[in-house]
PDB file of C-alpha atoms in Angstrom:
ATOM      1  CA  GLU A   4      11.237 -12.161  20.134  1.00  0.00           C
ATOM      2  CA  THR A   5      11.206  -8.161  19.366  1.00  0.00           C
ATOM      3  CA  GLY A   6       9.208  -5.966  17.485  1.00  0.00           C
ATOM      4  CA  VAL A   7       5.572  -7.066  16.254  1.00  0.00           C
ATOM      5  CA  THR A   8       5.159 -10.774  15.382  1.00  0.00           C
ATOM      6  CA  GLN A   9       2.133 -12.052  13.509  1.00  0.00           C
ATOM      7  CA  THR A  10       0.844 -16.068  13.811  1.00  0.00           C
ATOM      8  CA  PRO A  11       0.231 -17.623  11.452  1.00  0.00           C
ATOM      9  CA  ARG A  12       2.104 -16.371   8.413  1.00  0.00           C
ATOM     10  CA  HIS A  13       0.093 -17.960   6.140  1.00  0.00           C
ATOM     11  CA  LEU A  14      -3.691 -19.461   6.474  1.00  0.00           C
ATOM     12  CA  VAL A  15      -6.160 -21.060   4.184  1.00  0.00           C
ATOM     13  CA  MET A  16      -9.686 -21.531   5.251  1.00  0.00           C
ATOM     14  CA  GLY A  17     -13.105 -22.437   4.011  1.00  0.00           C
ATOM     15  CA  MET A  18     -16.107 -20.123   4.039  1.00  0.00           C
ATOM     16  CA  THR A  19     -17.478 -22.264   6.780  1.00  0.00           C
ATOM     17  CA  ASN A  20     -14.322 -22.191   9.170  1.00  0.00           C
ATOM     18  CA  LYS A  21     -13.436 -20.365  12.247  1.00  0.00           C
ATOM     19  CA  LYS A  22      -9.907 -19.365  12.775  1.00  0.00           C
ATOM     20  CA  SER A  23      -7.972 -16.514  14.766  1.00  0.00           C
ATOM     21  CA  LEU A  24      -5.014 -14.570  13.661  1.00  0.00           C
ATOM     22  CA  LYS A  25      -2.878 -13.317  16.707  1.00  0.00           C
ATOM     23  CA  CYS A  26      -0.313 -10.387  17.037  1.00  0.00           C
ATOM     24  CA  GLU A  27       2.020  -9.522  19.750  1.00  0.00           C
ATOM     25  CA  GLN A  28       4.173  -6.694  20.275  1.00  0.00           C
ATOM     26  CA  HIS A  29       7.486  -6.269  22.338  1.00  0.00           C
ATOM     27  CA  LEU A  30       7.710  -2.788  22.499  1.00  0.00           C
ATOM     28  CA  GLY A  31       5.705  -1.501  25.131  1.00  0.00           C
ATOM     29  CA  HIS A  32       3.499   0.378  23.036  1.00  0.00           C
ATOM     30  CA  ASN A  33      -0.475   1.185  23.939  1.00  0.00           C
ATOM     31  CA  ALA A  34      -2.015   1.274  20.643  1.00  0.00           C
ATOM     32  CA  MET A  35      -2.610  -1.646  18.325  1.00  0.00           C
ATOM     33  CA  TYR A  36      -4.029  -1.567  14.616  1.00  0.00           C
ATOM     34  CA  TRP A  37      -5.491  -4.150  12.220  1.00  0.00           C
ATOM     35  CA  TYR A  38      -4.951  -3.443   8.580  1.00  0.00           C
ATOM     36  CA  LYS A  39      -6.157  -5.131   5.458  1.00  0.00           C
ATOM     37  CA  GLN A  40      -3.720  -5.133   2.249  1.00  0.00           C
ATOM     38  CA  SER A  41      -5.601  -6.227  -0.731  1.00  0.00           C
ATOM     39  CA  ALA A  42      -4.304  -6.258  -4.355  1.00  0.00           C
ATOM     40  CA  LYS A  43      -4.148  -3.118  -5.890  1.00  0.00           C
ATOM     41  CA  LYS A  44      -6.173  -1.481  -3.096  1.00  0.00           C
ATOM     42  CA  PRO A  45      -4.640   1.047  -0.720  1.00  0.00           C
ATOM     43  CA  LEU A  46      -4.137  -0.299   2.874  1.00  0.00           C
ATOM     44  CA  GLU A  47      -7.435  -0.258   4.756  1.00  0.00           C
ATOM     45  CA  LEU A  48      -7.310   0.351   8.331  1.00  0.00           C
ATOM     46  CA  MET A  49      -9.967  -2.021  10.028  1.00  0.00           C
ATOM     47  CA  PHE A  50      -9.760  -1.707  13.794  1.00  0.00           C
ATOM     48  CA  VAL A  51      -7.664   0.709  16.539  1.00  0.00           C
ATOM     49  CA  TYR A  52      -7.121  -0.216  20.092  1.00  0.00           C
ATOM     50  CA  ASN A  53      -5.856   2.075  22.445  1.00  0.00           C
ATOM     51  CA  PHE A  54      -5.209   1.043  25.926  1.00  0.00           C
ATOM     52  CA  LYS A  55      -7.108  -2.144  25.162  1.00  0.00           C
ATOM     53  CA  GLU A  56     -10.370  -0.081  24.149  1.00  0.00           C
ATOM     54  CA  GLN A  57     -11.234  -0.159  20.442  1.00  0.00           C
ATOM     55  CA  THR A  58     -11.483   3.353  19.532  1.00  0.00           C
ATOM     56  CA  GLU A  59     -12.181   2.571  15.768  1.00  0.00           C
ATOM     57  CA  ASN A  60     -14.247   0.425  13.509  1.00  0.00           C
ATOM     58  CA  ASN A  61     -13.657   1.230  10.076  1.00  0.00           C
ATOM     59  CA  SER A  62     -17.146  -0.427   8.996  1.00  0.00           C
ATOM     60  CA  VAL A  63     -15.805  -3.716   9.000  1.00  0.00           C
ATOM     61  CA  PRO A  64     -18.058  -6.552   8.585  1.00  0.00           C
ATOM     62  CA  SER A  65     -19.281  -8.495  11.584  1.00  0.00           C
ATOM     63  CA  ARG A  66     -17.576 -11.687  10.462  1.00  0.00           C
ATOM     64  CA  PHE A  67     -14.399 -10.113  11.361  1.00  0.00           C
ATOM     65  CA  SER A  68     -14.427  -9.833  15.302  1.00  0.00           C
ATOM     66  CA  PRO A  69     -11.373  -8.140  16.969  1.00  0.00           C
ATOM     67  CA  GLU A  70     -10.288  -8.895  20.578  1.00  0.00           C
ATOM     68  CA  CYS A  71      -7.583  -6.903  22.568  1.00  0.00           C
ATOM     69  CA  PRO A  72      -7.068  -8.940  26.161  1.00  0.00           C
ATOM     70  CA  ASN A  73      -4.146  -6.421  27.026  1.00  0.00           C
ATOM     71  CA  SER A  74      -1.966  -3.988  25.626  1.00  0.00           C
ATOM     72  CA  SER A  75       0.570  -6.443  23.694  1.00  0.00           C
ATOM     73  CA  HIS A  76      -1.815  -8.563  22.361  1.00  0.00           C
ATOM     74  CA  LEU A  77      -4.428  -8.314  19.649  1.00  0.00           C
ATOM     75  CA  PHE A  78      -6.635 -11.148  17.728  1.00  0.00           C
ATOM     76  CA  LEU A  79      -8.774 -11.062  14.812  1.00  0.00           C
ATOM     77  CA  HIS A  80     -11.384 -13.901  15.062  1.00  0.00           C
ATOM     78  CA  LEU A  81     -12.542 -14.790  11.347  1.00  0.00           C
ATOM     79  CA  HIS A  82     -16.007 -16.641  10.695  1.00  0.00           C
ATOM     80  CA  THR A  83     -17.995 -17.198   7.507  1.00  0.00           C
ATOM     81  CA  LEU A  84     -15.716 -15.483   5.562  1.00  0.00           C
ATOM     82  CA  GLN A  85     -16.018 -14.851   1.530  1.00  0.00           C
ATOM     83  CA  PRO A  86     -13.364 -15.126  -0.899  1.00  0.00           C
ATOM     84  CA  GLU A  87     -13.075 -11.502  -1.277  1.00  0.00           C
ATOM     85  CA  ASP A  88     -11.659 -11.321   2.275  1.00  0.00           C
ATOM     86  CA  SER A  89      -8.340 -12.723   0.895  1.00  0.00           C
ATOM     87  CA  ALA A  90      -5.741 -10.502   1.364  1.00  0.00           C
ATOM     88  CA  LEU A  91      -2.334  -9.808   3.397  1.00  0.00           C
ATOM     89  CA  TYR A  92      -3.664  -8.671   7.190  1.00  0.00           C
ATOM     90  CA  LEU A  93      -1.007  -6.624   9.136  1.00  0.00           C
ATOM     91  CA  CYS A  94      -1.024  -5.661  12.573  1.00  0.00           C
ATOM     92  CA  ALA A  95       0.471  -2.410  13.825  1.00  0.00           C
ATOM     93  CA  SER A  96       1.348  -0.704  17.030  1.00  0.00           C
ATOM     94  CA  SER A  97       2.523   2.504  18.299  1.00  0.00           C
ATOM     95  CA  GLN A  98       2.804   4.837  21.353  1.00  0.00           C
ATOM     96  CA  ARG A  99      -0.243   6.236  22.785  1.00  0.00           C
ATOM     97  CA  SER A 100       0.976  10.033  22.601  1.00  0.00           C
ATOM     98  CA  GLY A 101       1.355  12.171  19.819  1.00  0.00           C
ATOM     99  CA  VAL A 102       0.813  12.450  16.012  1.00  0.00           C
ATOM    100  CA  TYR A 103       4.466  12.045  15.023  1.00  0.00           C
ATOM    101  CA  ASN A 104       5.056   8.667  16.512  1.00  0.00           C
ATOM    102  CA  GLU A 105       5.722   5.982  13.642  1.00  0.00           C
ATOM    103  CA  GLN A 106       3.489   2.713  13.809  1.00  0.00           C
ATOM    104  CA  PHE A 107       5.896  -0.566  13.881  1.00  0.00           C
ATOM    105  CA  PHE A 108       4.075  -3.503  11.500  1.00  0.00           C
ATOM    106  CA  GLY A 109       4.187  -7.095  11.819  1.00  0.00           C
ATOM    107  CA  PRO A 110       5.103  -9.358   8.761  1.00  0.00           C
ATOM    108  CA  GLY A 111       1.208  -9.958   8.180  1.00  0.00           C
ATOM    109  CA  THR A 112      -0.646 -13.186   7.938  1.00  0.00           C
ATOM    110  CA  ARG A 113      -1.520 -14.266   4.224  1.00  0.00           C
ATOM    111  CA  LEU A 114      -5.096 -15.297   4.250  1.00  0.00           C
ATOM    112  CA  THR A 115      -6.781 -17.025   1.407  1.00  0.00           C
ATOM    113  CA  VAL A 116     -10.573 -18.155   1.616  1.00  0.00           C
ATOM    114  CA  LEU A 117     -11.638 -20.855  -0.620  1.00  0.00           C
TER     115      LEU A 117
ATOM    116  CA  GLY B   5     -11.523  13.569   3.928  1.00  0.00           C
ATOM    117  CA  ASP B   6      -7.889  13.252   4.055  1.00  0.00           C
ATOM    118  CA  SER B   7      -6.192  11.593   0.966  1.00  0.00           C
ATOM    119  CA  VAL B   8      -3.104  10.506  -0.601  1.00  0.00           C
ATOM    120  CA  THR B   9      -2.181  10.033  -4.230  1.00  0.00           C
ATOM    121  CA  GLN B  10       1.016   8.288  -5.647  1.00  0.00           C
ATOM    122  CA  MET B  11       2.376   7.832  -8.757  1.00  0.00           C
ATOM    123  CA  GLU B  12       1.426   4.522 -10.221  1.00  0.00           C
ATOM    124  CA  GLY B  13       3.875   1.922 -10.994  1.00  0.00           C
ATOM    125  CA  PRO B  14       5.460  -0.118 -11.520  1.00  0.00           C
ATOM    126  CA  VAL B  15       8.742   2.068 -11.702  1.00  0.00           C
ATOM    127  CA  THR B  16      11.599  -0.283 -13.457  1.00  0.00           C
ATOM    128  CA  LEU B  17      15.144   1.574 -13.191  1.00  0.00           C
ATOM    129  CA  SER B  18      18.758   0.338 -13.587  1.00  0.00           C
ATOM    130  CA  GLU B  19      20.984   0.214 -10.944  1.00  0.00           C
ATOM    131  CA  GLU B  20      22.768   3.516 -10.009  1.00  0.00           C
ATOM    132  CA  ALA B  21      19.818   5.649 -11.679  1.00  0.00           C
ATOM    133  CA  PHE B  22      18.035   8.166  -9.915  1.00  0.00           C
ATOM    134  CA  LEU B  23      14.800   7.859  -8.517  1.00  0.00           C
ATOM    135  CA  THR B  24      11.535   9.818  -8.079  1.00  0.00           C
ATOM    136  CA  ILE B  25       8.500   8.582  -6.684  1.00  0.00           C
ATOM    137  CA  ASN B  26       5.499  11.438  -6.945  1.00  0.00           C
ATOM    138  CA  CYS B  27       3.230  11.998  -3.648  1.00  0.00           C
ATOM    139  CA  THR B  28       0.693  14.359  -3.017  1.00  0.00           C
ATOM    140  CA  TYR B  29      -1.809  14.913  -0.119  1.00  0.00           C
ATOM    141  CA  THR B  30      -5.140  16.455   0.798  1.00  0.00           C
ATOM    142  CA  ALA B  31      -5.733  17.186   4.212  1.00  0.00           C
ATOM    143  CA  THR B  32      -7.726  19.703   6.400  1.00  0.00           C
ATOM    144  CA  GLY B  33      -4.998  20.247   9.053  1.00  0.00           C
ATOM    145  CA  TYR B  34      -1.303  19.556   9.341  1.00  0.00           C
ATOM    146  CA  PRO B  35      -0.650  16.290   9.095  1.00  0.00           C
ATOM    147  CA  SER B  36       2.786  14.409   9.545  1.00  0.00           C
ATOM    148  CA  LEU B  37       4.002  12.789   6.588  1.00  0.00           C
ATOM    149  CA  PHE B  38       5.680   9.336   6.012  1.00  0.00           C
ATOM    150  CA  TRP B  39       7.293   7.062   3.737  1.00  0.00           C
ATOM    151  CA  TYR B  40       6.831   3.273   4.279  1.00  0.00           C
ATOM    152  CA  VAL B  41       8.938   0.454   2.499  1.00  0.00           C
ATOM    153  CA  GLN B  42       7.447  -2.990   2.065  1.00  0.00           C
ATOM    154  CA  TYR B  43      10.078  -5.780   0.857  1.00  0.00           C
ATOM    155  CA  PRO B  44       8.743  -8.902  -0.642  1.00  0.00           C
ATOM    156  CA  GLY B  45       7.089 -11.029   2.129  1.00  0.00           C
ATOM    157  CA  GLU B  46       7.508  -8.668   4.914  1.00  0.00           C
ATOM    158  CA  GLY B  47       5.426  -5.875   6.565  1.00  0.00           C
ATOM    159  CA  LEU B  48       5.700  -2.051   6.602  1.00  0.00           C
ATOM    160  CA  GLN B  49       8.725  -0.408   7.953  1.00  0.00           C
ATOM    161  CA  LEU B  50       9.124   3.294   8.244  1.00  0.00           C
ATOM    162  CA  LEU B  51      11.522   4.721   5.802  1.00  0.00           C
ATOM    163  CA  LEU B  52      11.340   8.322   6.853  1.00  0.00           C
ATOM    164  CA  LYS B  53       8.958  10.994   8.238  1.00  0.00           C
ATOM    165  CA  ALA B  54       8.724  14.491   8.414  1.00  0.00           C
ATOM    166  CA  THR B  55       6.474  16.554  10.775  1.00  0.00           C
ATOM    167  CA  LYS B  56       6.012  20.187   9.611  1.00  0.00           C
ATOM    168  CA  ALA B  57       6.411  22.248   6.554  1.00  0.00           C
ATOM    169  CA  ASP B  58       9.742  22.354   4.822  1.00  0.00           C
ATOM    170  CA  ASP B  59      10.983  19.430   7.135  1.00  0.00           C
ATOM    171  CA  LYS B  60      13.129  17.036   5.002  1.00  0.00           C
ATOM    172  CA  GLY B  61      13.294  13.362   6.189  1.00  0.00           C
ATOM    173  CA  SER B  62      15.849  10.987   5.002  1.00  0.00           C
ATOM    174  CA  ASN B  63      17.379   7.720   5.655  1.00  0.00           C
ATOM    175  CA  LYS B  64      19.155   5.306   3.765  1.00  0.00           C
ATOM    176  CA  GLY B  65      19.974   7.706   1.145  1.00  0.00           C
ATOM    177  CA  PHE B  66      16.249   8.268   0.617  1.00  0.00           C
ATOM    178  CA  GLU B  67      14.931  11.689   1.023  1.00  0.00           C
ATOM    179  CA  ALA B  68      11.796  13.672   1.003  1.00  0.00           C
ATOM    180  CA  THR B  69      10.667  17.608   1.621  1.00  0.00           C
ATOM    181  CA  TYR B  70       7.402  18.339   3.344  1.00  0.00           C
ATOM    182  CA  ARG B  71       6.273  20.815   0.677  1.00  0.00           C
ATOM    183  CA  LYS B  72       3.134  22.493   2.144  1.00  0.00           C
ATOM    184  CA  GLU B  73       2.436  24.805  -0.980  1.00  0.00           C
ATOM    185  CA  THR B  74       2.434  22.284  -3.260  1.00  0.00           C
ATOM    186  CA  THR B  75       1.199  19.505  -0.810  1.00  0.00           C
ATOM    187  CA  SER B  76       3.700  17.206  -1.925  1.00  0.00           C
ATOM    188  CA  PHE B  77       6.116  14.706  -0.290  1.00  0.00           C
ATOM    189  CA  HIS B  78       8.072  13.340  -2.951  1.00  0.00           C
ATOM    190  CA  LEU B  79      10.404  10.515  -2.421  1.00  0.00           C
ATOM    191  CA  GLU B  80      14.175  10.873  -4.151  1.00  0.00           C
ATOM    192  CA  LYS B  81      17.048   8.826  -4.329  1.00  0.00           C
ATOM    193  CA  GLY B  82      20.463   9.607  -6.004  1.00  0.00           C
ATOM    194  CA  SER B  83      21.652   6.109  -7.104  1.00  0.00           C
ATOM    195  CA  VAL B  84      19.410   3.246  -6.467  1.00  0.00           C
ATOM    196  CA  GLN B  85      20.623  -0.451  -5.843  1.00  0.00           C
ATOM    197  CA  VAL B  86      18.979  -3.852  -6.693  1.00  0.00           C
ATOM    198  CA  SER B  87      18.151  -4.152  -2.675  1.00  0.00           C
ATOM    199  CA  ASP B  88      15.778  -0.758  -2.767  1.00  0.00           C
ATOM    200  CA  SER B  89      13.181  -3.168  -5.042  1.00  0.00           C
ATOM    201  CA  ALA B  90      10.254  -2.943  -2.987  1.00  0.00           C
ATOM    202  CA  VAL B  91       6.790  -1.244  -2.894  1.00  0.00           C
ATOM    203  CA  TYR B  92       7.043   2.169  -1.302  1.00  0.00           C
ATOM    204  CA  PHE B  93       3.985   3.596   0.438  1.00  0.00           C
ATOM    205  CA  CYS B  94       3.273   7.537   1.210  1.00  0.00           C
ATOM    206  CA  ALA B  95       1.115   8.049   4.202  1.00  0.00           C
ATOM    207  CA  LEU B  96      -0.171  10.817   6.311  1.00  0.00           C
ATOM    208  CA  SER B  97      -1.195  10.955  10.004  1.00  0.00           C
ATOM    209  CA  GLU B  98      -4.033  12.214  11.451  1.00  0.00           C
ATOM    210  CA  GLY B  99      -3.859  12.575  15.131  1.00  0.00           C
ATOM    211  CA  SER B 100      -6.643  12.039  17.697  1.00  0.00           C
ATOM    212  CA  GLY B 101      -7.493  10.431  20.777  1.00  0.00           C
ATOM    213  CA  GLY B 102      -3.778   9.984  21.545  1.00  0.00           C
ATOM    214  CA  TYR B 103      -2.882   7.722  18.264  1.00  0.00           C
ATOM    215  CA  ASN B 104      -2.051   8.494  14.952  1.00  0.00           C
ATOM    216  CA  LYS B 105      -4.496   7.343  12.244  1.00  0.00           C
ATOM    217  CA  LEU B 106      -2.472   6.742   8.886  1.00  0.00           C
ATOM    218  CA  ILE B 107      -3.981   7.424   5.507  1.00  0.00           C
ATOM    219  CA  PHE B 108      -1.813   5.648   2.909  1.00  0.00           C
ATOM    220  CA  GLY B 109      -1.573   5.913  -0.848  1.00  0.00           C
ATOM    221  CA  ALA B 110      -2.081   2.841  -3.083  1.00  0.00           C
ATOM    222  CA  GLY B 111       2.056   2.131  -3.105  1.00  0.00           C
ATOM    223  CA  THR B 112       4.293   2.269  -5.736  1.00  0.00           C
ATOM    224  CA  ARG B 113       6.300  -0.817  -6.893  1.00  0.00           C
ATOM    225  CA  LEU B 114       9.819  -0.295  -7.910  1.00  0.00           C
ATOM    226  CA  ALA B 115      12.229  -2.600  -9.631  1.00  0.00           C
ATOM    227  CA  VAL B 116      15.924  -1.924  -9.883  1.00  0.00           C
ATOM    228  CA  HIS B 117      17.942  -4.049 -12.156  1.00  0.00           C
ATOM    229  CA  PRO B 118      21.635  -4.689 -12.623  1.00  0.00           C
TER     230      PRO B 118
END
């Protein structure tokens, strides 16, 4: 595997379910990100992890719970979601240092909440 | 806070037409600027970037010049192809704490017809 991978690619869940999204990067990066992409809205940064430490939580509801066990893996645990949480969830990674380094994105998980 | 404004789409062009997608930004510092592209069913890919005023980023026939005086970073291509059909995102980078936080525009959908 190369780059940034995300599983599952598609997920349908009820409002009472608990599920998790997984992201893995094979690039040796130190920073990982979760974004939410909704129809007709700009990409929204949700969480940032830098060397496994959460450095940003962009006022995300507690029904989204991130976990970063190491620099290569990032999870987003979901519980009691709402239909408006349906979106494409994108994971990205970057090197730690410098403002010029690009973020590499995974293909996303398309989430539908019924 | 910092922000990015892109022209609304969709932009519909015939093959070999000239493309311009406008992007302007508001920033308190001196951000790096990026164009990302999202093909159907995929995550975002970096298309080009510029890190300081008057820099020109270029890739795959696309170009954009960092214009500090007009706070703009317009994307251009001289002759588009059907394979360029995608959503294009302009973004700026705020660097802090060893990682770069990206602020995205809303995206502009490009459709190129044969």
